[in-house]
């Protein structure tokens, strides 16, 4: 079985770890007679250059989570982390200091930047990083959505309130904590971006496509903006099943509601499904969610959506997989 998933950072990575457990529990793990393979298409809109180093927060969260190196409480960054290097930079007055980069984490960014500087593509670099974290052994391939450098920027009111200015998504999210109303998001570089090698093929040839509960605007929404991705999802014969990132109309963590507000979409599971209406076949919403209106084609299932523990997460991922399998062979969705 070939599974393709689109993923941002923490929500995506936790779901993927649950998927790995769910596959093992179904006898589809890497050591089984019929191992499933999972291609993860990762968001690179969060990428940023800091201290001369290229940082890919969402790709790294997936690597660290699947590789067992993540800080579990935070959901991102490395476990057993120190901050000696950033302290030294602070002593020299080197900015920014609002983006925390631990010493172990910096090892990843130095390696990535070195290899990029030697001419490797982001796909090649990501494959090298993934080898260290054991993804190939568990049947997982992490592909950046594009090898073209792109960055999500956020248009916000300027300081005197008379005009507007754009800041990097990380500055809005981390430094401003998304408390300043976003007017719109602009993915700088997307106009010349092409999908990374294997991305469209992974969608077109998948048996199942899953959308983890990643941020619908700045994670999944940005991946959908890569030329060709949305068309591939519309055209794939694979069922596409997603998990809502909202419980009771609110994000479980982070500021997805502020992102939805910026694009004029209500903070509800039904409204998020509406963003995927042209290709979505199945949708998991929380048991506590109020009813919403969905396209006729979408099979909606209710269940607890909190990824509160590894077993609960495996159960959720297994439910998404089972729903997708039950929708297999439904035929290609009507185009248009
Ligand atoms: P980020 O890049 O680190 O922000 O991570 P993602 O974009 O992959 O995921 C962020 C989204 O995950 C947020 O909108 C959260 O609401 C959602 N999320 C986090 N934890 C959970 C959970 O336990 N259950 C569900 N359903 N969604 C979650
Ligand atoms: Ca992210």
Short mmCIF file of C-alpha atoms and ligand atoms in Angstrom, two decimals:
data_model
loop_
_atom_site.label_atom_id
_atom_site.label_comp_id
_atom_site.label_asym_id
_atom_site.label_seq_id
_atom_site.Cartn_x
_atom_site.Cartn_y
_atom_site.Cartn_z
CA UNK A 1 0.00 0.00 0.00
CA UNK A 2 1.28 3.43 -0.94
CA UNK A 3 0.18 6.24 1.35
CA UNK A 4 0.87 9.92 0.70
CA UNK A 5 0.38 12.56 3.40
CA UNK A 6 0.68 16.36 3.37
CA UNK A 7 2.20 17.68 6.59
CA UNK A 8 3.12 20.82 8.48
CA UNK A 9 4.96 20.67 11.80
CA UNK A 10 3.69 19.45 15.15
CA UNK A 11 0.15 18.39 14.17
CA UNK A 12 1.43 16.64 11.07
CA UNK A 13 4.38 14.95 12.75
CA UNK A 14 2.38 13.57 15.67
CA UNK A 15 -0.23 12.19 13.31
CA UNK A 16 2.47 10.56 11.17
CA UNK A 17 3.97 8.85 14.20
CA UNK A 18 0.51 7.52 14.99
CA UNK A 19 0.17 6.35 11.40
CA UNK A 20 3.41 4.42 11.71
CA UNK A 21 2.06 2.69 14.82
CA UNK A 22 -1.31 2.04 13.16
CA UNK A 23 0.38 0.45 10.15
CA UNK A 24 2.45 -1.80 12.41
CA UNK A 25 -0.70 -2.83 14.30
CA UNK A 26 -2.34 -3.77 10.98
CA UNK A 27 0.57 -5.98 9.92
CA UNK A 28 1.77 -3.41 7.38
CA UNK A 29 4.96 -2.38 9.20
CA UNK A 30 8.42 -2.41 7.59
CA UNK A 31 9.19 -6.01 8.67
CA UNK A 32 5.88 -7.41 7.43
CA UNK A 33 5.35 -9.38 4.20
CA UNK A 34 3.43 -6.45 2.68
CA UNK A 35 4.99 -3.29 4.09
CA UNK A 36 3.19 -0.03 3.44
CA UNK A 37 5.22 2.94 2.27
CA UNK A 38 4.45 6.50 3.31
CA UNK A 39 5.51 9.57 1.35
CA UNK A 40 5.24 12.76 3.37
CA UNK A 41 5.03 16.04 1.46
CA UNK A 42 6.33 18.63 3.90
CA UNK A 43 5.60 22.34 4.13
CA UNK A 44 8.57 24.60 3.46
CA UNK A 45 6.70 27.92 3.68
CA UNK A 46 7.92 28.29 7.28
CA UNK A 47 11.55 28.15 6.19
CA UNK A 48 13.76 31.02 7.26
CA UNK A 49 17.42 32.01 7.08
CA UNK A 50 18.81 32.86 10.53
CA UNK A 51 22.46 33.56 11.33
CA UNK A 52 23.24 32.57 7.76
CA UNK A 53 21.69 29.14 8.27
CA UNK A 54 18.70 27.71 6.42
CA UNK A 55 16.12 26.52 8.93
CA UNK A 56 13.19 24.32 7.85
CA UNK A 57 11.04 24.09 10.99
CA UNK A 58 8.29 21.83 9.67
CA UNK A 59 10.59 19.34 7.94
CA UNK A 60 12.71 19.14 11.09
CA UNK A 61 9.70 18.58 13.34
CA UNK A 62 8.71 15.61 11.17
CA UNK A 63 12.27 14.23 11.24
CA UNK A 64 12.74 14.65 14.98
CA UNK A 65 9.29 13.24 15.82
CA UNK A 66 9.60 10.16 13.61
CA UNK A 67 13.24 9.73 14.65
CA UNK A 68 12.58 9.86 18.40
CA UNK A 69 14.61 13.03 18.96
CA UNK A 70 11.84 15.54 19.51
CA UNK A 71 11.16 17.55 22.68
CA UNK A 72 7.85 15.90 23.55
CA UNK A 73 6.41 18.71 25.68
CA UNK A 74 7.11 21.38 23.10
CA UNK A 75 6.31 19.18 20.14
CA UNK A 76 9.21 20.70 18.19
CA UNK A 77 12.95 21.11 18.69
CA UNK A 78 15.26 18.55 20.22
CA UNK A 79 14.99 16.69 23.50
CA UNK A 80 17.85 17.21 25.95
CA UNK A 81 18.64 20.54 24.30
CA UNK A 82 21.05 23.31 25.34
CA UNK A 83 21.36 26.94 24.26
CA UNK A 84 25.04 27.75 24.59
CA UNK A 85 25.51 28.94 21.03
CA UNK A 86 22.53 31.29 21.00
CA UNK A 87 23.74 32.69 24.35
CA UNK A 88 27.08 33.51 22.76
CA UNK A 89 25.34 35.22 19.84
CA UNK A 90 23.21 37.22 22.29
CA UNK A 91 26.39 38.35 24.09
CA UNK A 92 27.53 39.83 20.77
CA UNK A 93 24.15 41.46 20.23
CA UNK A 94 23.39 39.25 17.24
CA UNK A 95 19.68 39.31 16.32
CA UNK A 96 17.13 37.86 16.24
CA UNK A 97 16.83 36.32 19.66
CA UNK A 98 13.07 35.68 19.48
CA UNK A 99 13.56 32.47 17.51
CA UNK A 100 14.96 29.81 19.80
CA UNK A 101 17.63 27.63 18.20
CA UNK A 102 19.13 25.02 20.48
CA UNK A 103 22.62 23.60 20.08
CA UNK A 104 21.56 20.14 18.89
CA UNK A 105 19.00 21.65 16.52
CA UNK A 106 21.68 23.96 15.13
CA UNK A 107 23.64 20.87 14.09
CA UNK A 108 20.82 20.11 11.63
CA UNK A 109 20.83 23.64 10.25
CA UNK A 110 24.61 23.73 9.85
CA UNK A 111 24.56 20.37 8.01
CA UNK A 112 21.67 21.48 5.79
CA UNK A 113 23.25 24.84 4.97
CA UNK A 114 26.62 23.22 4.23
CA UNK A 115 25.09 20.71 1.82
CA UNK A 116 22.90 23.32 0.15
CA UNK A 117 26.01 25.46 -0.26
CA UNK A 118 27.74 22.53 -1.95
CA UNK A 119 24.93 22.46 -4.51
CA UNK A 120 22.63 19.75 -3.17
CA UNK A 121 18.90 20.35 -3.59
CA UNK A 122 16.64 20.64 -0.53
CA UNK A 123 15.21 17.22 -1.49
CA UNK A 124 18.68 15.67 -1.45
CA UNK A 125 19.56 17.38 1.80
CA UNK A 126 16.31 16.24 3.41
CA UNK A 127 16.97 12.65 2.34
CA UNK A 128 20.39 12.79 3.99
CA UNK A 129 18.94 14.18 7.20
CA UNK A 130 16.16 11.58 7.11
CA UNK A 131 18.69 8.75 6.87
CA UNK A 132 20.09 9.74 10.24
CA UNK A 133 16.61 9.71 11.77
CA UNK A 134 15.77 6.24 10.43
CA UNK A 135 12.90 7.20 8.13
CA UNK A 136 13.87 4.84 5.28
CA UNK A 137 13.90 1.83 7.64
CA UNK A 138 10.33 2.52 8.65
CA UNK A 139 9.12 2.94 5.07
CA UNK A 140 8.81 6.74 5.29
CA UNK A 141 10.10 9.22 2.71
CA UNK A 142 9.99 12.93 3.53
CA UNK A 143 9.87 15.19 0.49
CA UNK A 144 9.86 18.97 0.73
CA UNK A 145 6.92 20.30 -1.27
CA UNK A 146 9.38 22.26 -3.45
CA UNK A 147 13.11 22.70 -3.79
CA UNK A 148 12.57 26.34 -4.74
CA UNK A 149 13.16 28.58 -1.69
CA UNK A 150 9.78 29.98 -0.63
CA UNK A 151 8.76 31.87 2.51
CA UNK A 152 5.34 32.68 3.87
CA UNK A 153 5.07 36.35 4.78
CA UNK A 154 2.24 37.99 6.67
CA UNK A 155 0.86 41.43 5.89
CA UNK A 156 0.06 43.28 9.12
CA UNK A 157 -0.72 46.93 9.98
CA UNK A 158 2.43 48.99 10.35
CA UNK A 159 3.36 50.45 13.72
CA UNK A 160 1.61 53.81 13.31
CA UNK A 161 -1.46 52.08 11.90
CA UNK A 162 -1.56 54.10 8.70
CA UNK A 163 -0.37 51.47 6.28
CA UNK A 164 0.77 47.90 6.28
CA UNK A 165 4.00 45.95 6.21
CA UNK A 166 5.00 42.35 5.65
CA UNK A 167 6.89 40.26 8.16
CA UNK A 168 8.15 36.71 7.89
CA UNK A 169 5.58 34.18 9.08
CA UNK A 170 7.91 33.15 11.93
CA UNK A 171 8.10 36.71 13.21
CA UNK A 172 4.31 36.98 13.25
CA UNK A 173 3.86 33.55 14.82
CA UNK A 174 6.72 33.46 17.30
CA UNK A 175 7.56 37.07 18.16
CA UNK A 176 4.08 38.59 17.77
CA UNK A 177 2.27 35.36 18.80
CA UNK A 178 -0.22 35.99 16.00
CA UNK A 179 -1.80 38.65 18.24
CA UNK A 180 -1.60 41.29 15.50
CA UNK A 181 -4.39 40.71 12.98
CA UNK A 182 -3.04 39.33 9.73
CA UNK A 183 -4.43 41.03 6.62
CA UNK A 184 -3.19 38.35 4.26
CA UNK A 185 -0.51 35.77 3.64
CA UNK A 186 1.89 35.95 0.74
CA UNK A 187 4.12 33.01 -0.11
CA UNK A 188 7.16 34.76 -1.51
CA UNK A 189 8.79 32.76 -4.29
CA UNK A 190 5.76 30.58 -5.00
CA UNK A 191 5.27 32.20 -8.42
CA UNK A 192 8.48 30.56 -9.60
CA UNK A 193 8.26 27.40 -7.51
CA UNK A 194 7.95 23.94 -9.00
CA UNK A 195 7.02 20.82 -7.07
CA UNK A 196 10.02 18.87 -5.80
CA UNK A 197 10.87 15.64 -7.62
CA UNK A 198 8.39 12.88 -6.79
CA UNK A 199 5.77 15.12 -5.18
CA UNK A 200 3.08 15.03 -7.88
CA UNK A 201 3.82 11.39 -8.66
CA UNK A 202 3.35 10.47 -4.99
CA UNK A 203 -0.15 11.96 -5.11
CA UNK A 204 -1.09 10.54 -8.49
CA UNK A 205 0.08 6.99 -7.77
CA UNK A 206 -0.99 6.73 -4.12
CA UNK A 207 -3.51 4.17 -2.90
CA UNK A 208 -4.52 6.52 -0.10
CA UNK A 209 -3.93 10.25 0.50
CA UNK A 210 -4.15 11.55 4.07
CA UNK A 211 -4.34 15.10 5.37
CA UNK A 212 -3.15 15.17 9.01
CA UNK A 213 -4.63 17.85 11.29
CA UNK A 214 -2.06 20.42 10.15
CA UNK A 215 -2.77 24.13 9.94
CA UNK A 216 -5.19 24.50 6.99
CA UNK A 217 -3.82 27.90 5.96
CA UNK A 218 -0.09 28.11 6.58
CA UNK A 219 0.76 24.38 6.39
CA UNK A 220 -1.68 22.46 4.14
CA UNK A 221 -2.83 25.65 2.39
CA UNK A 222 0.73 26.54 1.43
CA UNK A 223 1.43 23.02 0.09
CA UNK A 224 -1.78 23.26 -1.96
CA UNK A 225 -0.39 26.44 -3.52
CA UNK A 226 2.56 24.63 -5.09
CA UNK A 227 1.75 24.53 -8.81
CA UNK A 228 0.26 21.17 -9.75
CA UNK A 229 -0.41 19.86 -6.26
CA UNK A 230 -4.07 20.77 -6.11
CA UNK A 231 -4.70 19.39 -9.62
CA UNK A 232 -2.93 16.16 -8.66
CA UNK A 233 -5.23 15.82 -5.63
CA UNK A 234 -8.31 16.42 -7.77
CA UNK A 235 -7.16 13.90 -10.32
CA UNK A 236 -5.79 11.10 -8.16
CA UNK A 237 -7.84 7.92 -8.07
CA UNK A 238 -6.84 7.55 -4.40
CA UNK A 239 -9.37 8.52 -1.75
CA UNK A 240 -8.35 11.70 0.11
CA UNK A 241 -9.17 11.67 3.83
CA UNK A 242 -8.39 14.43 6.30
CA UNK A 243 -8.47 15.06 10.04
CA UNK A 244 -9.78 18.36 11.36
CA UNK A 245 -7.24 20.44 13.31
CA UNK A 246 -10.11 22.04 15.26
CA UNK A 247 -11.84 20.67 18.31
CA UNK A 248 -15.01 22.53 19.25
CA UNK A 249 -14.15 25.16 16.64
CA UNK A 250 -10.78 25.97 18.18
CA UNK A 251 -7.26 24.87 17.30
CA UNK A 252 -5.80 22.36 19.73
CA UNK A 253 -2.59 24.40 19.81
CA UNK A 254 -1.28 27.38 17.89
CA UNK A 255 -3.26 30.07 16.14
CA UNK A 256 -5.04 28.39 13.21
CA UNK A 257 -8.14 30.46 14.09
CA UNK A 258 -6.17 33.68 13.49
CA UNK A 259 -4.96 32.27 10.16
CA UNK A 260 -8.51 31.34 9.11
CA UNK A 261 -9.76 34.79 10.11
CA UNK A 262 -7.16 36.37 7.83
CA UNK A 263 -8.50 34.48 4.83
CA UNK A 264 -12.12 35.13 5.79
CA UNK A 265 -12.99 31.57 6.77
CA UNK A 266 -14.97 30.65 9.87
CA UNK A 267 -13.18 28.62 12.54
CA UNK A 268 -15.11 25.37 12.21
CA UNK A 269 -14.35 21.87 10.99
CA UNK A 270 -16.96 22.23 8.25
CA UNK A 271 -15.39 25.45 7.00
CA UNK A 272 -11.94 23.84 6.96
CA UNK A 273 -13.33 20.91 4.97
CA UNK A 274 -14.74 23.52 2.59
CA UNK A 275 -11.19 24.63 1.81
CA UNK A 276 -10.55 21.12 0.48
CA UNK A 277 -13.98 20.64 -1.12
CA UNK A 278 -12.64 20.03 -4.62
CA UNK A 279 -10.74 16.88 -3.66
CA UNK A 280 -11.82 15.72 -0.19
CA UNK A 281 -13.57 12.32 0.13
CA UNK A 282 -13.54 11.71 3.88
CA UNK A 283 -13.24 13.92 6.97
CA UNK A 284 -12.79 13.13 10.64
CA UNK A 285 -14.27 15.65 13.08
CA UNK A 286 -14.22 15.62 16.87
CA UNK A 287 -17.03 13.88 18.72
CA UNK A 288 -17.86 17.17 20.43
CA UNK A 289 -18.12 19.12 17.17
CA UNK A 290 -21.42 20.67 16.25
CA UNK A 291 -22.99 19.67 12.95
CA UNK A 292 -21.93 21.56 9.89
CA UNK A 293 -22.81 21.43 6.28
CA UNK A 294 -20.59 19.34 4.05
CA UNK A 295 -20.47 18.54 0.36
CA UNK A 296 -22.54 15.41 -0.38
CA UNK A 297 -19.48 13.49 -1.47
CA UNK A 298 -17.63 13.88 1.82
CA UNK A 299 -17.99 10.97 4.26
CA UNK A 300 -17.88 12.60 7.70
CA UNK A 301 -17.01 10.54 10.79
CA UNK A 302 -16.98 11.64 14.39
CA UNK A 303 -14.40 10.48 16.91
CA UNK A 304 -12.09 11.86 19.57
CA UNK A 305 -9.48 13.91 17.71
CA UNK A 306 -7.10 14.71 20.56
CA UNK A 307 -3.67 13.18 19.97
CA UNK A 308 -3.24 12.98 23.74
CA UNK A 309 -1.01 9.88 23.83
CA UNK A 310 0.72 7.60 21.31
CA UNK A 311 -2.07 4.98 21.52
CA UNK A 312 -4.80 7.61 21.06
CA UNK A 313 -2.89 9.03 18.11
CA UNK A 314 -2.44 5.59 16.53
CA UNK A 315 -6.16 5.01 16.90
CA UNK A 316 -6.93 8.31 15.19
CA UNK A 317 -4.50 7.66 12.33
CA UNK A 318 -5.87 4.13 11.98
CA UNK A 319 -9.39 5.51 11.76
CA UNK A 320 -8.34 7.90 8.98
CA UNK A 321 -6.67 5.02 7.14
CA UNK A 322 -9.68 2.73 7.55
CA UNK A 323 -12.06 5.43 6.35
CA UNK A 324 -9.84 5.96 3.29
CA UNK A 325 -9.73 2.23 2.56
CA UNK A 326 -13.52 2.02 2.83
CA UNK A 327 -13.76 4.80 0.21
CA UNK A 328 -11.33 3.14 -2.18
CA UNK A 329 -12.63 2.40 -5.63
CA UNK A 330 -15.22 5.07 -5.39
CA UNK A 331 -13.76 6.33 -8.66
CA UNK A 332 -12.08 9.57 -9.52
CA UNK A 333 -13.91 12.58 -8.18
CA UNK A 334 -15.83 14.65 -10.65
CA UNK A 335 -13.53 17.24 -12.11
CA UNK A 336 -14.55 20.86 -11.64
P1 LIG B 1 2.87 23.49 13.08
O1 LIG B 1 3.51 23.69 11.73
O2 LIG B 1 3.86 23.09 14.13
O3 LIG B 1 1.97 24.59 13.47
O4 LIG B 1 2.02 22.19 12.91
P2 LIG B 1 0.90 21.74 11.89
O5 LIG B 1 0.57 22.77 10.90
O6 LIG B 1 1.28 20.39 11.38
O7 LIG B 1 -0.31 21.50 12.87
C1 LIG B 1 -0.88 22.55 13.59
C2 LIG B 1 -2.30 22.21 13.85
O8 LIG B 1 -2.36 20.95 14.53
C3 LIG B 1 -3.01 23.21 14.72
O9 LIG B 1 -3.99 23.88 13.96
C4 LIG B 1 -3.63 22.36 15.82
O10 LIG B 1 -4.98 22.71 16.08
C5 LIG B 1 -3.52 20.96 15.30
N1 LIG B 1 -3.37 20.01 16.36
C6 LIG B 1 -2.39 19.97 17.28
N2 LIG B 1 -2.62 18.96 18.16
C7 LIG B 1 -3.76 18.36 17.76
C8 LIG B 1 -4.52 17.26 18.25
O11 LIG B 1 -4.19 16.63 19.26
N3 LIG B 1 -5.66 16.92 17.55
C9 LIG B 1 -6.04 17.61 16.44
N4 LIG B 1 -7.15 17.22 15.81
N5 LIG B 1 -5.36 18.65 15.97
C10 LIG B 1 -4.23 19.02 16.61
CA1 LIG B 2 4.75 25.16 10.71
#
